[in-house]
Each structure stands twice: as C-alpha cells, then as structure tokens.
C-alpha cells in the first residue's frame, strides 16, 4: 500500500469533496481532531468503526474508504475469477428451469447446500465459491420443476452461502443481492426462521455502514418473524443470534445499556438451550455469546476488558474455524490498542493459520497490522512478512 493509497488518504479525499475541514468532520464522527489528522496523514490506522463513522458522515459507501474488494490479493489467490459466475447466478434467479442443467435428486441437492455452508464455516472459501454457481443453477431448476419446501429452503441456504462468501471477500454489493435472493427463496419455502436469519444478516450490513438505527430495526423485524412460528429450540436459537447481532450494533452506537439488555436476553436463551450450531448454520450458544461480548467491548473501545475476556474464552475444537479466526482478529485489535504488540501479532498470525483467506481480506486484521507497523520504530521480520502478505 503506497503512502497515498490507504484509508486515511481516501477519507481526506472525500472530506475535501464534501467541503469539510478536519475539525468539521471530527465533530460529525465523534472522534478527536487529533486522531482524524493522524489517520489522514497515514500515521495511524483507520479502525473499521472509524471508517464506518466517516463513511456515514461523508455519505459514501464504506468500501470507498477501505478500498475493498482488495483486487490485487484476490487475483493472486485466484479468487477474483470466481466472482463473475456467482454474480451471474444471483442475477438469473427468475428465468425458471434451465433446460441445459441436469440436476441431482432432491436429497442430494439439499445435502450439497449443507456441505457448502460447512465449507464456509471451515473457511474453505475457494472450494465453496467454485461449487456455488453450479449448485444454485441445479437447485433453481429443480425447485421450478418440482417445487417443494425442502428445495426452496436449500436454495435459500445456497444464497446465504453466496452472501457469506461475498462478504468475506469484500464484495458487499453482491452480498446485499444475495440476501434479497435468500428472502425470495425463503418465502417460497414458507420458512419464517430462514427469513429471520436473513434479517439478522441485513442488520449486520447496516452495522458495517455505521447505520445503527436501521440495523436495530432489522433485528426487531427478525424477532417479529419468529413470533409467527413456535417456541422451538430452533426459533430460540435464531432469536438469541438476533440479540447477539443487536449487541454489536448497539456497541458501535456506544449504547452500553442496550448492549447489556441484548446480552442478557441472549444469555438467558443460551442457558436454556446450550450450543445450537446446527440451526441454519449459525453458531448460537454460550461460546458465541462470549465471542460477541469480546466484539462489543472492542466496538466500545474497552480494549483492556476485551483482552481480559478473550483470554478466558474457551473455544471447543468443534466450533467453526471461521468463528475461531474472528475471535483472534478481535483479540488482536484490542491487544494492539493496549500496546501489547507482540501478543497482537500472534493473534493475527493465529487467525491466519486457522483461516488464511478470511484473514487476508478482513479489514479488521489489516487495520491491526497497519496499527502495529505505525507503533513500532523498527518493523520485525514477522510483522513485515504478514504486512506484505496482507498487501499493506
């Protein structure tokens, strides 16, 4: 990343286009003038929440400031070439059955959709992205020819995988389209729980953009959908996950009372049903509750408490690799912010070991390594290596 090609330089560009001074923008975003000055000058990293606040104040998409998707690295990893087929599969959803597509039997297709979800949770993004367009074509054709709740639900699951892949690789425009397709399939499967999962994911989209009020409204909409169902463990697990989503949204809004309210609700559900990782491939349960507490503390800039929580969390071996890596990325940021440079580097290195592709394209991991580079007078070989690997 060159001296003139970093989030701070992009913030300065859009700030000037908006006719704002540094002091004027700092008042709008709720961060100090000193921090904004350092970020724009390239002397301090722009954290995800800082970038989101600037994007909201400047009325631009957050990717305009972060530089996502990171095309150089995507091309190096042979991932860029997989995006166009996914884009086409999302665009051609309404053409009906494709006469040129031979489909497997319905149970095989349902199982294949579940396998793709497992691959994303295991952080095998390349493998899942390669298989996804073909599976969407098969499921669409099969569902149009012989409609069933199982086939439409599996198609909704495949669209959810499209969302997960495109989010992790930084194609947020596609991720939003994938969520729309997910709802289109969920309505045909008559599955309010799947629709509620979609509202949870929509809420996190607006969380990323710093639109807290909208994000919380979407979470409420998810709860409303669940009230149309029953009080099954599956519904409770999704309700709990909605509360966890609201926790991180409220944390970025710096609403500590609301954070505690949603954590309490989620904790009550987790104590009732335990770990429920099989429900629509969510990871709700006591472990995910602890992970969201760490994320919330990080968002509220309570970095010392976040590090303390992260040291105590016990992630079972069966817990999804993608979630394990995310915890290490959050931990690394809090360690960096509290001056624990060596520990922060080890945390990001651990995330890379667990989920290399996810970590390489995660803006939080990049911001942490960039922050470490700025903190140290001399860049160690280990830090230089991972910084280069990230494309910084």
Tab-separated table of C-alpha atoms in Angstrom, residues 70-379:
chain	number	residue	atom	x	y	z
A	70	UNK	CA	-8.750	-5.961	-2.459
A	71	UNK	CA	-8.380	-6.938	-6.095
A	72	UNK	CA	-4.609	-7.422	-6.207
A	73	UNK	CA	-4.698	-10.036	-3.484
A	74	UNK	CA	-7.894	-11.610	-4.897
A	75	UNK	CA	-6.185	-12.064	-8.253
A	76	UNK	CA	-3.100	-13.526	-6.608
A	77	UNK	CA	-5.280	-16.061	-4.792
A	78	UNK	CA	-7.254	-16.896	-7.970
A	79	UNK	CA	-10.432	-15.784	-6.198
A	80	UNK	CA	-11.305	-12.809	-8.420
A	81	UNK	CA	-12.168	-15.144	-11.312
A	82	UNK	CA	-14.785	-16.901	-9.165
A	83	UNK	CA	-16.870	-13.769	-8.554
A	84	UNK	CA	-18.398	-13.313	-12.011
A	85	UNK	CA	-20.073	-16.776	-12.041
A	86	UNK	CA	-21.525	-16.018	-8.596
A	87	UNK	CA	-22.767	-12.643	-9.828
A	88	UNK	CA	-24.463	-14.311	-12.814
A	89	UNK	CA	-26.073	-16.979	-10.642
A	90	UNK	CA	-27.595	-14.243	-8.470
A	91	UNK	CA	-28.811	-12.279	-11.485
A	92	UNK	CA	-30.527	-15.150	-13.334
A	93	UNK	CA	-32.742	-16.262	-10.469
A	94	UNK	CA	-36.088	-15.566	-12.205
A	95	UNK	CA	-35.615	-17.394	-15.521
A	96	UNK	CA	-37.254	-20.612	-14.391
A	97	UNK	CA	-35.923	-24.105	-15.023
A	98	UNK	CA	-32.826	-24.230	-17.244
A	99	UNK	CA	-33.282	-26.971	-19.898
A	100	UNK	CA	-29.492	-27.292	-20.163
A	101	UNK	CA	-28.988	-28.119	-16.483
A	102	UNK	CA	-29.095	-31.722	-15.320
A	103	UNK	CA	-29.996	-31.925	-11.639
A	104	UNK	CA	-29.305	-34.446	-8.940
A	105	UNK	CA	-32.042	-35.905	-6.774
A	106	UNK	CA	-33.583	-33.532	-4.212
A	107	UNK	CA	-31.946	-35.146	-1.127
A	108	UNK	CA	-28.543	-34.886	-2.796
A	109	UNK	CA	-29.090	-31.214	-3.578
A	110	UNK	CA	-30.192	-30.475	-0.019
A	111	UNK	CA	-27.071	-32.219	1.271
A	112	UNK	CA	-24.881	-30.307	-1.208
A	113	UNK	CA	-26.237	-26.976	0.070
A	114	UNK	CA	-25.370	-28.031	3.619
A	115	UNK	CA	-21.852	-29.006	2.537
A	116	UNK	CA	-21.245	-25.511	1.127
A	117	UNK	CA	-22.307	-23.956	4.429
A	118	UNK	CA	-19.890	-26.273	6.220
A	119	UNK	CA	-17.080	-25.287	3.874
A	120	UNK	CA	-17.611	-21.581	4.568
A	121	UNK	CA	-17.668	-22.240	8.312
A	122	UNK	CA	-14.425	-24.171	7.869
A	123	UNK	CA	-13.040	-21.108	5.995
A	124	UNK	CA	-12.606	-23.026	2.706
A	125	UNK	CA	-13.817	-20.067	0.669
A	126	UNK	CA	-12.172	-21.048	-2.607
A	127	UNK	CA	-13.721	-24.511	-2.628
A	128	UNK	CA	-17.198	-23.210	-1.750
A	129	UNK	CA	-17.024	-20.391	-4.307
A	130	UNK	CA	-16.111	-22.815	-7.103
A	131	UNK	CA	-19.068	-25.111	-6.448
A	132	UNK	CA	-21.688	-22.465	-5.637
A	133	UNK	CA	-22.881	-21.243	-9.099
A	134	UNK	CA	-23.482	-24.777	-10.355
A	135	UNK	CA	-25.397	-25.705	-7.221
A	136	UNK	CA	-27.595	-22.590	-7.463
A	137	UNK	CA	-28.378	-23.494	-11.080
A	138	UNK	CA	-29.283	-27.062	-10.100
A	139	UNK	CA	-31.391	-26.030	-7.137
A	140	UNK	CA	-33.227	-23.327	-9.127
A	141	UNK	CA	-34.033	-25.741	-11.935
A	142	UNK	CA	-35.149	-28.486	-9.558
A	143	UNK	CA	-37.277	-26.112	-7.472
A	144	UNK	CA	-39.026	-24.702	-10.556
A	145	UNK	CA	-39.690	-28.175	-11.978
A	146	UNK	CA	-40.866	-29.861	-8.775
A	147	UNK	CA	-41.445	-27.192	-6.121
A	148	UNK	CA	-41.021	-28.277	-2.516
A	149	UNK	CA	-40.275	-26.547	0.760
A	150	UNK	CA	-37.044	-28.575	1.024
A	151	UNK	CA	-35.718	-27.461	-2.371
A	152	UNK	CA	-36.662	-23.805	-1.897
A	153	UNK	CA	-35.120	-23.891	1.591
A	154	UNK	CA	-31.906	-25.408	0.224
A	155	UNK	CA	-31.812	-22.703	-2.450
A	156	UNK	CA	-32.198	-20.102	0.302
A	157	UNK	CA	-29.269	-21.752	2.078
A	158	UNK	CA	-27.183	-21.561	-1.122
A	159	UNK	CA	-27.961	-17.853	-1.454
A	160	UNK	CA	-26.928	-17.439	2.172
A	161	UNK	CA	-23.594	-19.074	1.251
A	162	UNK	CA	-23.277	-16.570	-1.608
A	163	UNK	CA	-23.737	-13.806	0.948
A	164	UNK	CA	-21.138	-15.258	3.303
A	165	UNK	CA	-18.532	-15.667	0.571
A	166	UNK	CA	-19.029	-12.231	-0.962
A	167	UNK	CA	-18.964	-10.511	2.443
A	168	UNK	CA	-15.732	-12.222	3.433
A	169	UNK	CA	-14.119	-11.267	0.120
A	170	UNK	CA	-15.304	-7.644	0.289
A	171	UNK	CA	-17.967	-7.648	-2.476
A	172	UNK	CA	-20.641	-6.007	-0.365
A	173	UNK	CA	-22.837	-5.063	-3.313
A	174	UNK	CA	-23.196	-8.730	-4.199
A	175	UNK	CA	-23.777	-9.717	-0.590
A	176	UNK	CA	-26.840	-7.464	-0.456
A	177	UNK	CA	-28.232	-9.005	-3.654
A	178	UNK	CA	-27.631	-12.480	-2.205
A	179	UNK	CA	-29.708	-11.566	0.844
A	180	UNK	CA	-32.573	-10.438	-1.387
A	181	UNK	CA	-32.426	-13.765	-3.214
A	182	UNK	CA	-32.332	-15.562	0.127
A	183	UNK	CA	-35.610	-13.937	1.148
A	184	UNK	CA	-37.146	-14.719	-2.272
A	185	UNK	CA	-36.400	-18.419	-1.706
A	186	UNK	CA	-37.356	-18.338	1.986
A	187	UNK	CA	-40.846	-17.066	1.145
A	188	UNK	CA	-41.335	-19.969	-1.271
A	189	UNK	CA	-40.184	-22.419	1.375
A	190	UNK	CA	-42.600	-20.840	3.905
A	191	UNK	CA	-39.783	-20.736	6.461
A	192	UNK	CA	-40.051	-17.707	8.806
A	193	UNK	CA	-36.910	-18.872	10.628
A	194	UNK	CA	-34.827	-18.614	7.438
A	195	UNK	CA	-36.340	-15.160	6.809
A	196	UNK	CA	-35.367	-14.145	10.348
A	197	UNK	CA	-31.782	-15.301	9.730
A	198	UNK	CA	-31.781	-13.060	6.680
A	199	UNK	CA	-32.893	-10.074	8.796
A	200	UNK	CA	-30.018	-10.781	11.196
A	201	UNK	CA	-27.580	-10.630	8.286
A	202	UNK	CA	-29.191	-7.462	6.906
A	203	UNK	CA	-28.747	-5.858	10.305
A	204	UNK	CA	-25.023	-6.583	10.177
A	205	UNK	CA	-24.824	-4.978	6.717
A	206	UNK	CA	-26.014	-1.697	8.215
A	207	UNK	CA	-23.758	-2.224	11.223
A	208	UNK	CA	-20.807	-2.269	8.836
A	209	UNK	CA	-22.003	1.004	7.309
A	210	UNK	CA	-22.484	2.637	10.720
A	211	UNK	CA	-26.275	2.891	10.319
A	212	UNK	CA	-27.140	1.718	13.823
A	213	UNK	CA	-30.820	2.675	13.894
A	214	UNK	CA	-31.608	0.778	10.697
A	215	UNK	CA	-29.612	-2.226	11.865
A	216	UNK	CA	-31.587	-2.435	15.093
A	217	UNK	CA	-34.890	-2.078	13.212
A	218	UNK	CA	-33.939	-5.061	11.072
A	219	UNK	CA	-33.162	-7.113	14.155
A	220	UNK	CA	-36.604	-6.226	15.518
A	221	UNK	CA	-38.129	-7.316	12.206
A	222	UNK	CA	-36.388	-10.665	12.621
A	223	UNK	CA	-37.916	-11.119	16.066
A	224	UNK	CA	-41.339	-10.283	14.617
A	225	UNK	CA	-40.946	-13.054	12.025
A	226	UNK	CA	-40.052	-15.569	14.726
A	227	UNK	CA	-43.210	-14.736	16.651
A	228	UNK	CA	-45.132	-16.212	13.701
A	229	UNK	CA	-43.583	-19.593	14.482
A	230	UNK	CA	-43.326	-21.622	17.672
A	231	UNK	CA	-41.098	-21.702	20.726
A	232	UNK	CA	-38.925	-24.499	19.363
A	233	UNK	CA	-35.196	-24.624	20.175
A	234	UNK	CA	-34.553	-23.643	16.534
A	235	UNK	CA	-36.618	-20.447	16.871
A	236	UNK	CA	-34.992	-19.689	20.210
A	237	UNK	CA	-31.504	-20.128	18.735
A	238	UNK	CA	-32.228	-17.640	15.943
A	239	UNK	CA	-33.809	-15.234	18.459
A	240	UNK	CA	-30.645	-15.489	20.531
A	241	UNK	CA	-28.489	-14.809	17.470
A	242	UNK	CA	-30.609	-11.751	16.672
A	243	UNK	CA	-29.912	-10.465	20.178
A	244	UNK	CA	-26.182	-11.017	19.631
A	245	UNK	CA	-26.367	-9.097	16.372
A	246	UNK	CA	-28.085	-6.250	18.182
A	247	UNK	CA	-25.322	-6.347	20.789
A	248	UNK	CA	-22.555	-5.437	18.338
A	249	UNK	CA	-24.755	-2.888	16.537
A	250	UNK	CA	-25.564	-1.163	19.828
A	251	UNK	CA	-21.903	-1.330	20.848
A	252	UNK	CA	-20.804	0.571	17.759
A	253	UNK	CA	-23.508	3.126	18.605
A	254	UNK	CA	-21.888	3.365	22.097
A	255	UNK	CA	-25.183	2.455	23.780
A	256	UNK	CA	-23.937	0.467	26.754
A	257	UNK	CA	-27.384	-0.013	28.295
A	258	UNK	CA	-28.782	-1.509	25.097
A	259	UNK	CA	-25.729	-3.753	24.768
A	260	UNK	CA	-26.376	-5.147	28.241
A	261	UNK	CA	-30.089	-5.595	27.534
A	262	UNK	CA	-29.457	-7.732	24.450
A	263	UNK	CA	-26.612	-9.669	26.086
A	264	UNK	CA	-28.914	-10.525	28.980
A	265	UNK	CA	-31.630	-11.763	26.619
A	266	UNK	CA	-29.116	-13.840	24.656
A	267	UNK	CA	-27.597	-15.228	27.861
A	268	UNK	CA	-30.999	-16.361	29.114
A	269	UNK	CA	-31.646	-18.226	25.858
A	270	UNK	CA	-28.158	-19.769	25.789
A	271	UNK	CA	-28.634	-21.091	29.331
A	272	UNK	CA	-31.907	-22.730	28.236
A	273	UNK	CA	-30.796	-24.421	25.021
A	274	UNK	CA	-26.989	-24.644	25.123
A	275	UNK	CA	-24.901	-24.887	21.937
A	276	UNK	CA	-27.089	-24.950	18.789
A	277	UNK	CA	-24.650	-24.822	15.894
A	278	UNK	CA	-26.870	-26.889	13.582
A	279	UNK	CA	-29.661	-24.302	13.203
A	280	UNK	CA	-29.281	-22.746	9.747
A	281	UNK	CA	-25.528	-22.985	10.278
A	282	UNK	CA	-25.469	-20.343	12.971
A	283	UNK	CA	-23.208	-20.770	15.980
A	284	UNK	CA	-25.534	-19.691	18.749
A	285	UNK	CA	-24.717	-20.780	22.274
A	286	UNK	CA	-22.555	-19.856	25.282
A	287	UNK	CA	-19.344	-19.756	23.205
A	288	UNK	CA	-20.763	-17.365	20.624
A	289	UNK	CA	-22.189	-15.265	23.449
A	290	UNK	CA	-18.684	-14.880	24.883
A	291	UNK	CA	-17.306	-14.060	21.430
A	292	UNK	CA	-19.894	-11.310	20.940
A	293	UNK	CA	-19.064	-9.861	24.349
A	294	UNK	CA	-15.478	-9.504	23.133
A	295	UNK	CA	-16.665	-7.848	19.910
A	296	UNK	CA	-18.946	-5.480	21.828
A	297	UNK	CA	-16.193	-4.440	24.225
A	298	UNK	CA	-13.877	-3.847	21.262
A	299	UNK	CA	-16.504	-1.731	19.494
A	300	UNK	CA	-16.995	0.352	22.649
A	301	UNK	CA	-13.209	0.820	22.852
A	302	UNK	CA	-12.996	-1.015	26.173
A	303	UNK	CA	-9.896	-2.751	24.937
A	304	UNK	CA	-8.497	-3.846	28.281
A	305	UNK	CA	-11.709	-5.637	29.209
A	306	UNK	CA	-11.890	-7.179	25.734
A	307	UNK	CA	-8.384	-8.638	26.129
A	308	UNK	CA	-9.311	-9.999	29.549
A	309	UNK	CA	-12.437	-11.677	28.138
A	310	UNK	CA	-10.542	-13.043	25.152
A	311	UNK	CA	-8.001	-14.729	27.407
A	312	UNK	CA	-10.783	-16.550	29.258
A	313	UNK	CA	-12.883	-17.733	26.328
A	314	UNK	CA	-12.710	-21.463	25.678
A	315	UNK	CA	-13.476	-22.345	22.091
A	316	UNK	CA	-14.259	-26.053	21.646
A	317	UNK	CA	-12.494	-27.883	18.836
A	318	UNK	CA	-15.881	-28.433	17.178
A	319	UNK	CA	-16.538	-24.690	16.951
A	320	UNK	CA	-16.426	-23.320	13.368
A	321	UNK	CA	-12.984	-22.316	12.156
A	322	UNK	CA	-14.331	-19.066	10.710
A	323	UNK	CA	-15.665	-18.007	14.118
A	324	UNK	CA	-12.437	-19.013	15.886
A	325	UNK	CA	-10.430	-16.860	13.490
A	326	UNK	CA	-12.803	-13.933	14.021
A	327	UNK	CA	-12.255	-14.080	17.780
A	328	UNK	CA	-8.480	-13.910	17.268
A	329	UNK	CA	-8.885	-10.919	14.952
A	330	UNK	CA	-10.957	-9.072	17.583
A	331	UNK	CA	-8.461	-10.056	20.256
A	332	UNK	CA	-5.563	-8.823	18.129
A	333	UNK	CA	-7.133	-5.413	17.677
A	334	UNK	CA	-7.674	-4.947	21.425
A	335	UNK	CA	-4.136	-6.112	22.146
A	336	UNK	CA	-2.766	-3.640	19.610
A	337	UNK	CA	-4.813	-0.785	21.066
A	338	UNK	CA	-3.492	-1.548	24.585
A	339	UNK	CA	0.146	-1.672	23.494
A	340	UNK	CA	0.501	-5.465	23.552
A	341	UNK	CA	2.239	-5.519	20.198
A	342	UNK	CA	3.761	-8.992	20.336
A	343	UNK	CA	0.510	-10.544	21.541
A	344	UNK	CA	-1.469	-8.732	18.829
A	345	UNK	CA	0.834	-10.046	16.113
A	346	UNK	CA	0.496	-13.572	17.488
A	347	UNK	CA	-3.304	-13.281	17.485
A	348	UNK	CA	-3.451	-12.188	13.842
A	349	UNK	CA	-0.927	-14.897	12.947
A	350	UNK	CA	-3.174	-17.447	14.672
A	351	UNK	CA	-6.190	-16.183	12.720
A	352	UNK	CA	-4.126	-16.541	9.538
A	353	UNK	CA	-3.165	-20.078	10.483
A	354	UNK	CA	-6.818	-21.013	11.044
A	355	UNK	CA	-8.433	-19.155	8.133
A	356	UNK	CA	-5.877	-17.614	5.757
A	357	UNK	CA	-8.288	-16.358	3.089
A	358	UNK	CA	-10.761	-14.940	5.591
A	359	UNK	CA	-7.981	-13.176	7.496
A	360	UNK	CA	-6.317	-11.770	4.387
A	361	UNK	CA	-9.498	-9.983	3.351
A	362	UNK	CA	-10.703	-8.941	6.797
A	363	UNK	CA	-10.465	-5.135	7.232
A	364	UNK	CA	-10.043	-5.566	10.997
A	365	UNK	CA	-6.974	-7.769	10.561
A	366	UNK	CA	-5.484	-5.299	8.103
A	367	UNK	CA	-6.152	-2.334	10.415
A	368	UNK	CA	-4.493	-4.144	13.325
A	369	UNK	CA	-1.336	-4.967	11.370
A	370	UNK	CA	-1.226	-1.448	9.952
A	371	UNK	CA	-1.551	-0.132	13.513
A	372	UNK	CA	1.344	-2.319	14.663
A	373	UNK	CA	3.521	-1.023	11.828
A	374	UNK	CA	2.814	2.556	12.920
A	375	UNK	CA	3.507	1.748	16.582
A	376	UNK	CA	6.939	0.208	16.097
A	377	UNK	CA	10.058	2.150	15.225
A	378	UNK	CA	11.531	-0.916	13.553
A	379	UNK	CA	9.387	-3.466	11.759
